[in-house]
Tab-separated table of C-alpha atoms and ligand atoms in Angstrom:
chain	number	residue	atom	x	y	z
A	1	MET	CA	-22.549	8.336	13.092
A	2	ALA	CA	-20.063	6.018	13.802
A	3	ARG	CA	-21.230	2.845	12.212
A	4	LEU	CA	-19.206	3.191	8.853
A	5	ALA	CA	-15.373	2.819	8.259
A	6	GLN	CA	-14.827	0.941	11.692
A	7	THR	CA	-11.692	-1.127	11.529
A	8	ALA	CA	-11.518	-4.293	13.708
A	9	GLY	CA	-8.593	-5.629	15.872
A	10	LEU	CA	-6.902	-2.247	16.409
A	11	THR	CA	-4.552	-1.672	19.461
A	12	ASP	CA	-5.217	0.768	22.171
A	13	VAL	CA	-2.257	3.197	20.788
A	14	GLN	CA	-3.914	2.889	17.325
A	15	GLU	CA	-7.523	3.814	18.559
A	16	GLU	CA	-5.805	6.650	20.667
A	17	ILE	CA	-4.087	8.144	17.818
A	18	LEU	CA	-7.173	7.917	15.332
A	19	SER	CA	-9.604	9.544	18.039
A	20	THR	CA	-6.819	12.432	18.648
A	21	VAL	CA	-6.903	12.986	14.827
A	22	ARG	CA	-10.486	12.452	14.336
A	23	ALA	CA	-11.019	15.537	16.960
A	24	PHE	CA	-8.226	17.637	15.289
A	25	VAL	CA	-10.065	17.029	11.954
A	26	ASP	CA	-13.780	18.003	13.370
A	27	LYS	CA	-12.195	21.057	15.128
A	28	GLU	CA	-9.260	22.346	13.239
A	29	ILE	CA	-9.804	21.180	9.545
A	30	ILE	CA	-13.384	20.768	8.517
A	31	PRO	CA	-14.373	24.503	9.825
A	32	HIS	CA	-11.819	26.012	7.673
A	33	ALA	CA	-11.618	23.960	4.791
A	34	GLN	CA	-13.804	25.517	2.277
A	35	ALA	CA	-12.302	29.190	2.968
A	36	LEU	CA	-8.755	27.876	2.541
A	37	GLU	CA	-9.638	25.765	-0.431
A	38	HIS	CA	-11.506	28.636	-2.155
A	39	ALA	CA	-9.041	31.109	-1.661
A	40	ASP	CA	-6.117	28.597	-2.767
A	41	THR	CA	-4.456	28.863	0.405
A	42	TYR	CA	-1.695	26.650	2.146
A	43	PRO	CA	-2.840	25.366	5.215
A	44	ALA	CA	0.094	26.739	7.356
A	45	ASP	CA	-1.483	26.589	10.836
A	46	ILE	CA	-2.932	22.933	10.313
A	47	VAL	CA	0.474	21.720	9.192
A	48	GLU	CA	2.013	23.111	12.523
A	49	GLY	CA	-0.712	21.232	14.360
A	50	MET	CA	0.096	18.063	12.329
A	51	LYS	CA	3.707	18.554	13.351
A	52	GLU	CA	2.725	18.896	16.816
A	53	MET	CA	0.985	15.724	16.774
A	54	GLY	CA	4.053	13.899	15.479
A	55	LEU	CA	2.045	12.995	12.050
A	56	PHE	CA	5.358	13.801	10.153
A	57	GLY	CA	6.945	11.114	11.894
A	58	LEU	CA	3.949	8.440	12.431
A	59	THR	CA	5.720	5.685	10.257
A	60	ILE	CA	9.619	6.621	10.767
A	61	PRO	CA	11.132	4.014	13.159
A	62	GLU	CA	11.249	5.140	16.912
A	63	GLU	CA	15.262	4.888	16.621
A	64	PHE	CA	14.944	7.882	14.299
A	65	GLY	CA	12.476	9.837	16.566
A	66	GLY	CA	9.395	8.732	14.833
A	67	LEU	CA	6.114	6.772	16.363
A	68	GLY	CA	7.029	3.836	14.618
A	69	GLU	CA	3.768	3.136	13.478
A	70	SER	CA	2.381	0.801	10.723
A	71	LEU	CA	1.058	1.548	7.263
A	72	LEU	CA	-2.374	0.520	8.420
A	73	THR	CA	-2.309	3.310	11.104
A	74	TYR	CA	-1.053	5.805	8.640
A	75	ALA	CA	-3.792	5.051	6.108
A	76	LEU	CA	-6.596	5.203	8.803
A	77	VAL	CA	-5.414	8.522	9.815
A	78	VAL	CA	-4.963	9.678	6.194
A	79	GLU	CA	-8.520	8.483	5.722
A	80	GLN	CA	-9.801	10.983	8.725
A	81	ILE	CA	-7.751	14.077	7.292
A	82	ALA	CA	-9.147	13.498	3.753
A	83	ARG	CA	-12.747	13.351	5.591
A	84	GLY	CA	-11.765	16.971	6.425
A	85	TRP	CA	-9.801	18.018	3.520
A	86	MET	CA	-7.978	16.050	0.906
A	87	SER	CA	-5.282	18.680	0.328
A	88	VAL	CA	-4.110	18.273	4.060
A	89	SER	CA	-3.437	14.489	3.442
A	90	GLY	CA	-1.623	15.689	0.067
A	91	VAL	CA	0.871	17.434	2.252
A	92	ILE	CA	1.811	14.543	4.209
A	93	ASN	CA	1.487	11.900	1.561
A	94	THR	CA	4.708	12.603	-0.618
A	95	HIS	CA	6.611	13.261	2.813
A	96	PHE	CA	5.433	9.901	3.827
A	97	ILE	CA	6.300	7.908	0.681
A	98	VAL	CA	10.068	9.405	0.582
A	99	ALA	CA	10.312	8.481	4.346
A	100	HIS	CA	9.230	5.035	3.311
A	101	MET	CA	11.818	5.036	0.513
A	102	ILE	CA	14.870	6.193	2.726
A	103	LYS	CA	13.643	3.723	5.782
A	104	GLN	CA	13.478	0.770	3.148
A	105	HIS	CA	16.196	1.610	0.702
A	106	GLY	CA	18.434	4.299	2.156
A	107	THR	CA	22.289	4.022	3.226
A	108	ASP	CA	22.615	3.870	7.047
A	109	GLU	CA	23.977	7.386	6.477
A	110	GLN	CA	20.832	8.572	4.474
A	111	LYS	CA	18.552	7.024	7.237
A	112	ARG	CA	20.735	8.904	10.026
A	113	ASP	CA	20.552	12.261	8.134
A	114	TYR	CA	17.039	12.216	7.095
A	115	LEU	CA	14.686	10.412	9.075
A	116	PRO	CA	14.971	12.167	12.317
A	117	ARG	CA	14.524	15.740	10.694
A	118	MET	CA	11.744	14.062	8.696
A	119	ALA	CA	10.060	12.968	11.799
A	120	THR	CA	9.811	16.293	13.248
A	121	GLY	CA	8.516	17.761	9.910
A	122	GLU	CA	11.773	20.130	9.544
A	123	VAL	CA	12.431	18.226	6.423
A	124	ARG	CA	9.407	17.706	4.285
A	125	GLY	CA	9.405	15.475	1.310
A	126	SER	CA	8.059	15.486	-2.328
A	127	PHE	CA	8.672	12.852	-4.908
A	128	SER	CA	8.762	13.241	-8.835
A	129	MET	CA	8.561	10.680	-11.353
A	130	SER	CA	6.123	12.432	-14.013
A	131	GLU	CA	7.378	14.697	-17.020
A	132	PRO	CA	5.513	16.792	-19.456
A	133	GLU	CA	5.439	13.734	-21.824
A	134	LEU	CA	4.936	11.009	-19.426
A	135	GLY	CA	3.052	9.804	-16.282
A	136	SER	CA	1.839	6.155	-16.644
A	137	ASP	CA	5.060	5.304	-18.757
A	138	VAL	CA	7.560	5.664	-16.140
A	139	ALA	CA	10.371	3.723	-17.990
A	140	ALA	CA	10.363	6.362	-20.600
A	141	ILE	CA	11.850	9.042	-18.253
A	142	ARG	CA	13.896	11.606	-20.261
A	143	THR	CA	15.400	13.609	-17.447
A	144	ARG	CA	19.264	12.452	-17.146
A	145	ALA	CA	21.618	12.397	-14.714
A	146	VAL	CA	25.597	12.113	-15.902
A	147	ARG	CA	28.425	11.515	-13.460
A	148	ASP	CA	30.994	14.385	-13.109
A	149	GLY	CA	33.596	13.785	-10.408
A	150	ASP	CA	31.924	13.275	-7.080
A	151	ASP	CA	28.878	14.723	-8.158
A	152	PHE	CA	26.003	14.004	-10.856
A	153	VAL	CA	24.793	16.628	-13.105
A	154	ILE	CA	20.893	16.753	-13.749
A	155	SER	CA	19.188	18.140	-16.741
A	156	GLY	CA	15.581	17.837	-17.645
A	157	GLN	CA	12.036	18.832	-16.739
A	158	LYS	CA	9.615	17.126	-14.082
A	159	MET	CA	6.025	17.916	-14.089
A	160	TRP	CA	3.025	17.252	-11.451
A	161	LEU	CA	5.158	17.476	-8.457
A	162	THR	CA	2.960	17.846	-5.415
A	163	ASN	CA	4.563	19.714	-2.772
A	164	GLY	CA	7.079	20.943	-5.157
A	165	GLY	CA	7.425	24.537	-3.657
A	166	THR	CA	6.844	23.863	-0.014
A	167	SER	CA	9.093	20.668	0.335
A	168	ASN	CA	12.816	20.784	0.999
A	169	LEU	CA	13.876	17.201	-0.087
A	170	THR	CA	12.686	15.896	-3.473
A	171	ALA	CA	13.181	11.994	-4.397
A	172	VAL	CA	13.612	12.298	-8.043
A	173	LEU	CA	13.822	9.594	-10.499
A	174	VAL	CA	16.007	10.232	-13.481
A	175	LYS	CA	17.754	8.399	-16.311
A	176	THR	CA	21.382	7.232	-15.776
A	177	ASP	CA	23.526	5.255	-18.250
A	178	GLU	CA	23.399	2.037	-16.867
A	179	GLY	CA	23.665	0.155	-20.415
A	180	ALA	CA	20.903	-2.223	-19.272
A	181	GLU	CA	18.504	-3.608	-22.071
A	182	LYS	CA	15.361	-2.760	-20.080
A	183	ALA	CA	14.696	1.068	-19.817
A	184	HIS	CA	13.489	0.724	-16.252
A	185	ARG	CA	16.964	-0.521	-15.043
A	186	ASN	CA	18.562	2.694	-16.275
A	187	LEU	CA	16.735	4.794	-13.840
A	188	THR	CA	18.281	6.151	-10.504
A	189	ALA	CA	16.311	7.657	-7.491
A	190	PHE	CA	18.303	10.921	-6.335
A	191	LEU	CA	17.617	12.687	-2.940
A	192	VAL	CA	17.645	16.290	-3.825
A	193	ASP	CA	17.944	18.876	-1.086
A	194	LYS	CA	16.474	22.244	-2.070
A	195	PRO	CA	15.251	25.254	-0.537
A	196	GLU	CA	11.376	25.904	-0.308
A	197	GLY	CA	10.123	28.454	-2.698
A	198	TYR	CA	9.768	29.286	-6.313
A	199	GLY	CA	11.678	30.420	-9.070
A	200	GLU	CA	15.462	29.639	-9.394
A	201	VAL	CA	15.669	28.201	-5.810
A	202	ALA	CA	19.518	26.792	-6.509
A	203	PRO	CA	21.820	27.232	-9.089
A	204	GLY	CA	20.407	25.176	-11.936
A	205	LEU	CA	17.117	24.188	-10.192
A	206	THR	CA	13.899	26.178	-10.925
A	207	ILE	CA	10.590	25.744	-9.519
A	208	PRO	CA	8.003	27.707	-11.636
A	209	GLY	CA	5.015	28.836	-9.874
A	210	LYS	CA	2.061	26.751	-8.916
A	211	ILE	CA	-0.056	24.877	-11.286
A	212	ASP	CA	-3.664	26.202	-11.082
A	213	LYS	CA	-5.830	23.097	-10.619
A	214	MET	CA	-9.524	22.254	-10.777
A	215	GLY	CA	-9.415	21.222	-6.912
A	216	TYR	CA	-6.910	19.621	-4.535
A	217	LYS	CA	-6.043	23.327	-3.792
A	218	GLY	CA	-4.004	24.924	-1.042
A	219	VAL	CA	-1.494	22.150	-1.458
A	220	ASP	CA	1.115	23.388	-4.260
A	221	THR	CA	1.466	21.210	-7.383
A	222	THR	CA	4.408	22.207	-9.631
A	223	GLU	CA	6.928	21.778	-12.174
A	224	MET	CA	10.730	21.136	-11.385
A	225	VAL	CA	13.358	22.113	-14.281
A	226	PHE	CA	16.933	21.166	-13.960
A	227	ASP	CA	19.596	22.833	-16.156
A	228	GLY	CA	23.077	21.379	-15.091
A	229	PHE	CA	21.921	20.950	-11.144
A	230	ARG	CA	24.759	19.087	-9.387
A	231	VAL	CA	23.844	16.714	-6.866
A	232	PRO	CA	26.555	14.935	-4.760
A	233	ALA	CA	27.040	10.893	-5.476
A	234	GLY	CA	26.182	10.278	-1.955
A	235	ARG	CA	22.605	11.390	-2.575
A	236	VAL	CA	21.902	8.665	-4.732
A	237	LEU	CA	19.287	6.524	-2.655
A	238	GLY	CA	20.696	3.604	-1.521
A	239	GLY	CA	24.203	4.394	-2.809
A	240	GLN	CA	23.844	2.326	-5.999
A	241	THR	CA	22.400	3.608	-9.359
A	242	GLY	CA	20.090	1.604	-11.563
A	243	ARG	CA	17.776	0.628	-8.500
A	244	GLY	CA	15.573	3.813	-8.709
A	245	PHE	CA	12.422	2.080	-10.627
A	246	GLN	CA	12.331	-0.438	-7.940
A	247	HIS	CA	12.618	1.942	-5.101
A	248	MET	CA	9.919	4.309	-6.546
A	249	MET	CA	7.440	1.408	-7.353
A	250	ASP	CA	7.937	0.392	-3.558
A	251	GLY	CA	7.021	3.772	-2.751
A	252	VAL	CA	4.047	4.118	-4.974
A	253	GLU	CA	2.679	0.853	-3.424
A	254	VAL	CA	2.299	2.519	-0.170
A	255	GLY	CA	0.953	5.731	-1.975
A	256	ARG	CA	-1.705	3.726	-3.730
A	257	VAL	CA	-3.240	2.783	-0.042
A	258	ASN	CA	-2.836	6.165	0.939
A	259	VAL	CA	-4.926	7.192	-2.243
A	260	ALA	CA	-7.449	4.398	-1.235
A	261	ALA	CA	-7.679	5.817	2.257
A	262	ARG	CA	-8.194	9.550	0.782
A	263	ALA	CA	-11.169	8.282	-1.276
A	264	CYS	CA	-12.346	6.561	1.741
A	265	GLY	CA	-12.231	9.749	3.623
A	266	ILE	CA	-13.914	11.790	0.879
A	267	ALA	CA	-16.500	9.096	0.431
A	268	LEU	CA	-17.244	8.928	3.871
A	269	ARG	CA	-17.691	12.617	4.186
A	270	SER	CA	-20.046	12.887	1.297
A	271	PHE	CA	-22.245	10.238	2.817
A	272	GLU	CA	-22.254	12.124	6.131
A	273	LEU	CA	-23.473	15.122	4.224
A	274	ALA	CA	-26.041	13.468	2.116
A	275	ILE	CA	-27.753	11.528	4.964
A	276	GLU	CA	-27.867	14.690	7.015
A	277	TYR	CA	-29.117	16.643	4.283
A	278	ALA	CA	-31.528	14.189	3.149
A	279	GLN	CA	-33.439	14.377	6.597
A	280	GLN	CA	-33.638	18.074	6.525
A	281	ARG	CA	-34.601	18.693	3.069
A	282	ARG	CA	-38.499	18.342	2.507
A	283	THR	CA	-40.337	17.624	-0.680
A	284	PHE	CA	-43.914	16.687	-1.438
A	285	GLY	CA	-44.609	16.814	2.336
A	286	LYS	CA	-42.008	14.697	3.776
A	287	PRO	CA	-38.065	14.473	4.045
A	288	ILE	CA	-36.431	13.412	1.026
A	289	ALA	CA	-34.958	10.401	3.066
A	290	GLU	CA	-38.141	8.930	2.998
A	291	HIS	CA	-38.516	8.655	-0.835
A	292	GLN	CA	-37.374	5.545	-1.618
A	293	ALA	CA	-35.032	6.664	-4.466
A	294	ILE	CA	-33.310	8.560	-2.082
A	295	ALA	CA	-32.974	6.000	0.781
A	296	PHE	CA	-31.891	3.696	-1.669
A	297	LYS	CA	-29.164	6.220	-2.985
A	298	LEU	CA	-28.044	6.250	0.764
A	299	ALA	CA	-27.824	2.750	1.087
A	300	GLU	CA	-25.611	2.069	-2.030
A	301	MET	CA	-23.346	4.952	-0.886
A	302	ALA	CA	-22.853	3.534	2.608
A	303	THR	CA	-22.276	-0.113	0.989
A	304	LYS	CA	-19.617	1.338	-1.283
A	305	VAL	CA	-17.979	3.266	1.760
A	306	GLU	CA	-17.839	0.148	3.583
A	307	ALA	CA	-16.384	-2.025	0.644
A	308	ALA	CA	-13.661	0.279	-0.181
A	309	HIS	CA	-12.681	0.652	3.467
A	310	LEU	CA	-12.509	-2.955	4.094
A	311	MET	CA	-10.341	-3.402	1.004
A	312	MET	CA	-7.864	-0.423	1.922
A	313	VAL	CA	-7.613	-1.932	5.449
A	314	ASN	CA	-6.798	-5.595	3.734
A	315	ALA	CA	-4.292	-3.908	1.345
A	316	ALA	CA	-2.430	-2.025	4.380
A	317	ARG	CA	-2.370	-5.128	6.607
A	318	LEU	CA	-0.882	-7.115	3.738
A	319	LYS	CA	2.071	-4.487	3.196
A	320	ASP	CA	2.440	-4.362	6.950
A	321	SER	CA	3.033	-8.004	6.984
A	322	GLY	CA	6.104	-7.840	5.019
A	323	ALA	CA	4.252	-9.248	1.730
A	324	ARG	CA	3.979	-7.665	-1.489
A	325	ASN	CA	0.592	-6.042	-2.163
A	326	ASP	CA	0.888	-4.866	-5.646
A	327	VAL	CA	-2.543	-6.632	-6.677
A	328	GLU	CA	-4.204	-5.904	-3.324
A	329	ALA	CA	-3.156	-1.932	-3.334
A	330	GLY	CA	-4.242	-1.969	-7.169
A	331	MET	CA	-7.399	-3.343	-6.303
A	332	ALA	CA	-8.106	-1.122	-3.151
A	333	LYS	CA	-7.034	2.047	-5.234
A	334	LEU	CA	-9.125	1.042	-8.067
A	335	ILE	CA	-12.234	0.465	-6.125
A	336	ALA	CA	-11.989	3.227	-3.532
A	337	SER	CA	-11.212	5.773	-6.407
A	338	GLU	CA	-13.820	4.744	-8.541
A	339	TYR	CA	-16.727	4.156	-5.571
A	340	CYS	CA	-15.395	7.868	-4.257
A	341	ALA	CA	-16.508	9.349	-7.525
A	342	GLU	CA	-19.819	7.672	-7.631
A	343	VAL	CA	-20.625	8.384	-4.026
A	344	THR	CA	-19.648	12.170	-4.297
A	345	GLN	CA	-21.894	12.365	-7.593
A	346	GLU	CA	-24.777	10.804	-5.483
A	347	ALA	CA	-24.373	13.165	-2.580
A	348	PHE	CA	-24.212	16.034	-4.993
A	349	ARG	CA	-27.352	14.989	-6.584
A	350	ILE	CA	-29.168	14.604	-3.224
A	351	HIS	CA	-28.181	18.249	-2.259
A	352	GLY	CA	-30.242	19.207	-5.514
A	353	GLY	CA	-29.286	22.718	-6.600
A	354	TYR	CA	-27.600	23.609	-3.319
A	355	GLY	CA	-24.859	20.964	-4.284
A	356	TYR	CA	-23.857	23.337	-6.971
A	357	SER	CA	-23.341	26.105	-4.536
A	358	LYS	CA	-19.940	26.967	-2.877
A	359	GLU	CA	-21.413	27.388	0.300
A	360	TYR	CA	-22.081	23.642	0.486
A	361	GLU	CA	-19.135	21.256	0.961
A	362	ILE	CA	-20.004	18.779	-1.340
A	363	GLU	CA	-18.907	21.023	-4.457
A	364	ARG	CA	-15.379	20.926	-3.017
A	365	LEU	CA	-15.596	17.208	-2.630
A	366	MET	CA	-16.959	16.625	-6.154
A	367	ARG	CA	-13.685	18.491	-7.127
A	368	GLU	CA	-11.382	16.525	-5.304
A	369	ALA	CA	-12.650	13.063	-6.338
A	370	PRO	CA	-11.434	12.854	-9.807
A	371	PHE	CA	-7.752	13.581	-8.829
A	372	LEU	CA	-8.075	9.946	-7.220
A	373	LEU	CA	-8.961	8.422	-10.416
A	374	ILE	CA	-5.562	9.613	-11.761
A	375	GLY	CA	-3.060	10.157	-8.938
A	376	GLU	CA	-0.561	7.264	-8.026
A	377	GLY	CA	-1.429	5.632	-11.361
A	378	THR	CA	-4.780	5.732	-13.420
A	379	SER	CA	-7.536	2.981	-13.057
A	380	GLU	CA	-6.475	1.605	-16.263
A	381	ILE	CA	-2.825	1.326	-14.990
A	382	GLN	CA	-4.581	-0.329	-11.746
A	383	LYS	CA	-6.117	-2.822	-13.841
A	384	THR	CA	-2.915	-3.552	-15.744
A	385	ILE	CA	-1.338	-4.229	-12.659
A	386	ILE	CA	-3.926	-6.174	-11.277
A	387	SER	CA	-4.588	-8.319	-14.266
A	388	ARG	CA	-0.658	-8.989	-14.383
A	389	GLY	CA	-0.699	-10.359	-10.827
A	390	LEU	CA	-3.739	-12.540	-11.669
A	391	LEU	CA	-2.311	-14.144	-14.490
A	392	ARG	CA	1.013	-14.717	-12.849
A	393	ASP	CA	-0.909	-16.406	-9.983
A	394	TYR	CA	-3.408	-18.263	-12.054
A	395	ARG	CA	-0.865	-19.469	-14.825
A	396	SER	CA	-3.082	-21.972	-17.171
A	397	ARG	CA	-1.504	-25.627	-17.036
A	398	GLY	CA	-3.020	-26.365	-20.394
B	1	FAD	C1	-2.712	17.055	-8.944
B	1	FAD	C2	-1.850	16.006	-9.551
B	1	FAD	C3	-0.802	15.924	-8.724
B	1	FAD	C4	0.214	14.900	-8.982
B	1	FAD	N1	1.259	14.893	-8.299
B	1	FAD	C5	2.400	13.961	-8.680
B	1	FAD	C6	3.563	13.981	-7.855
B	1	FAD	O1	3.823	14.187	-6.693
B	1	FAD	N2	4.651	13.283	-8.477
B	1	FAD	C7	4.379	12.812	-9.661
B	1	FAD	O2	5.475	12.022	-9.921
B	1	FAD	N3	3.504	12.658	-10.318
B	1	FAD	C8	2.283	13.272	-9.785
B	1	FAD	N4	1.068	13.501	-10.555
B	1	FAD	C9	1.098	12.811	-11.856
B	1	FAD	C10	0.462	11.626	-11.927
B	1	FAD	O3	0.800	10.400	-11.521
B	1	FAD	C11	0.158	11.330	-13.713
B	1	FAD	O4	-0.854	12.415	-13.940
B	1	FAD	C12	-0.653	10.083	-13.752
B	1	FAD	O5	0.202	8.900	-13.299
B	1	FAD	C13	-0.959	9.955	-15.218
B	1	FAD	O6	0.123	10.187	-16.200
B	1	FAD	P1	-0.366	11.242	-17.517
B	1	FAD	O7	-0.994	12.324	-16.614
B	1	FAD	O8	1.025	11.397	-17.970
B	1	FAD	O9	-1.610	10.350	-18.249
B	1	FAD	P2	-1.196	9.512	-19.551
B	1	FAD	O10	0.038	8.313	-19.130
B	1	FAD	O11	-0.784	10.234	-20.716
B	1	FAD	O12	-2.426	8.820	-19.566
B	1	FAD	C14	-3.350	9.389	-20.440
B	1	FAD	C15	-4.597	8.329	-20.447
B	1	FAD	O13	-4.278	7.276	-21.143
B	1	FAD	C16	-4.503	6.072	-20.408
B	1	FAD	N5	-3.255	5.072	-20.615
B	1	FAD	C17	-1.970	5.380	-20.383
B	1	FAD	N6	-1.284	4.253	-20.831
B	1	FAD	C18	-2.353	3.243	-21.061
B	1	FAD	C19	-2.276	1.640	-21.180
B	1	FAD	N7	-0.972	1.118	-21.260
B	1	FAD	N8	-3.386	0.934	-21.183
B	1	FAD	C20	-4.484	1.579	-21.347
B	1	FAD	N9	-4.558	3.111	-21.080
B	1	FAD	C21	-3.616	3.613	-20.777
B	1	FAD	C22	-4.354	6.351	-18.810
B	1	FAD	O14	-5.092	5.759	-18.006
B	1	FAD	C23	-5.057	8.017	-19.038
B	1	FAD	O15	-6.595	7.738	-19.045
B	1	FAD	C24	0.185	14.312	-10.369
B	1	FAD	C25	-0.913	14.682	-11.200
B	1	FAD	C26	-1.753	15.626	-10.420
B	1	FAD	C27	-3.009	15.753	-11.661
């Protein structure tokens, strides 16, 4: 059972955190995931359990009340949680990205104000770049903030905001007028405090209802409409306008490791279900696992699970070392999400007709996997990032 997705060289603390999380996933998440997902119910009890375990503060420095753990620890935790139910990892992912951005780029006051409350889960973060007209092309953002006395006034529409209704802090990337020639230098990230909920949650700020999605249910994904919403100038991340693109891209780099980790978790669970089913289901007088066609599928699935895990761990360790990991995070995200789509598909085929029944977990995993091909940058965007990095490093001398 425990042969795949092992990680060499972990500390005792990391091993302990992982074994606690694995037990929590097996006991508190897997048995409830199908019912909660089918009913599109927010996993409130599971979120409370994660708060108690300190997972909301996993990577927040100890001086701010967190556990001060690395991106690697976080990614391995996410892999386990997604093995149980991807939506639960969605609850902490945007929170983690926002905490990372504040930790790395926030002013001292912003760190003191937000990080201790984020560590306990009292403040829960979401992050917003996408708009109805754009996702990949971030520099084309239209939502605009204009200075007015001590405030900025924001107007425009955001789209695809994971945890939009259940978070109370959103890092929002908007256009400010810096007069820079390059569009991405005219973007600024704001820390927007807001109440949880839907409708006009504050003057000039509306969170319409949840978007009805194909999968990734339970966790809410929303739009966010600004209409003359006022934010104090002190809520500009890092205190300086025009740096938002860089701040968000740093957040997205760790987010990509996170998406890779989710893909690893879903692929691992699909493999576990498939290898179990293949030994139970009999055709032509023997378990289907004894038909070579099925056995070979299992071998290929396990190899993909293993390869994706190793690349995800490599990308996390690189970022932890302080190095930029744009290429490695892109590679890990690309391969893990593509392999995840393939492994879930093969696990589905192994289940035969039962894979199409809502009684079997694989139908949910099949609906979760495609999101990973899109979220935190599509596969095409990952290939763009990877090839740019390679052409930079392997520049022709000819
Ligand atoms: C469930 C869900 C949750 C999300 N949560 C969030 C969130 O919390 N915050 C947030 O900001 N966003 C979020 N997103 C948005 C997500 O990041 C975008 O959907 C994603 O970046 C793709 O953008 P798009 O949908 O506008 O597609 P587009 O950018 O319109 O792309 C459409 C297609 O064209 C391809 N394409 C685009 N440009 C190029 C190019 N230069 N070369 C080759 N191919 C290209 C793409 O790969 C894709 O296949 C979420 C999306 C979903 C579905």
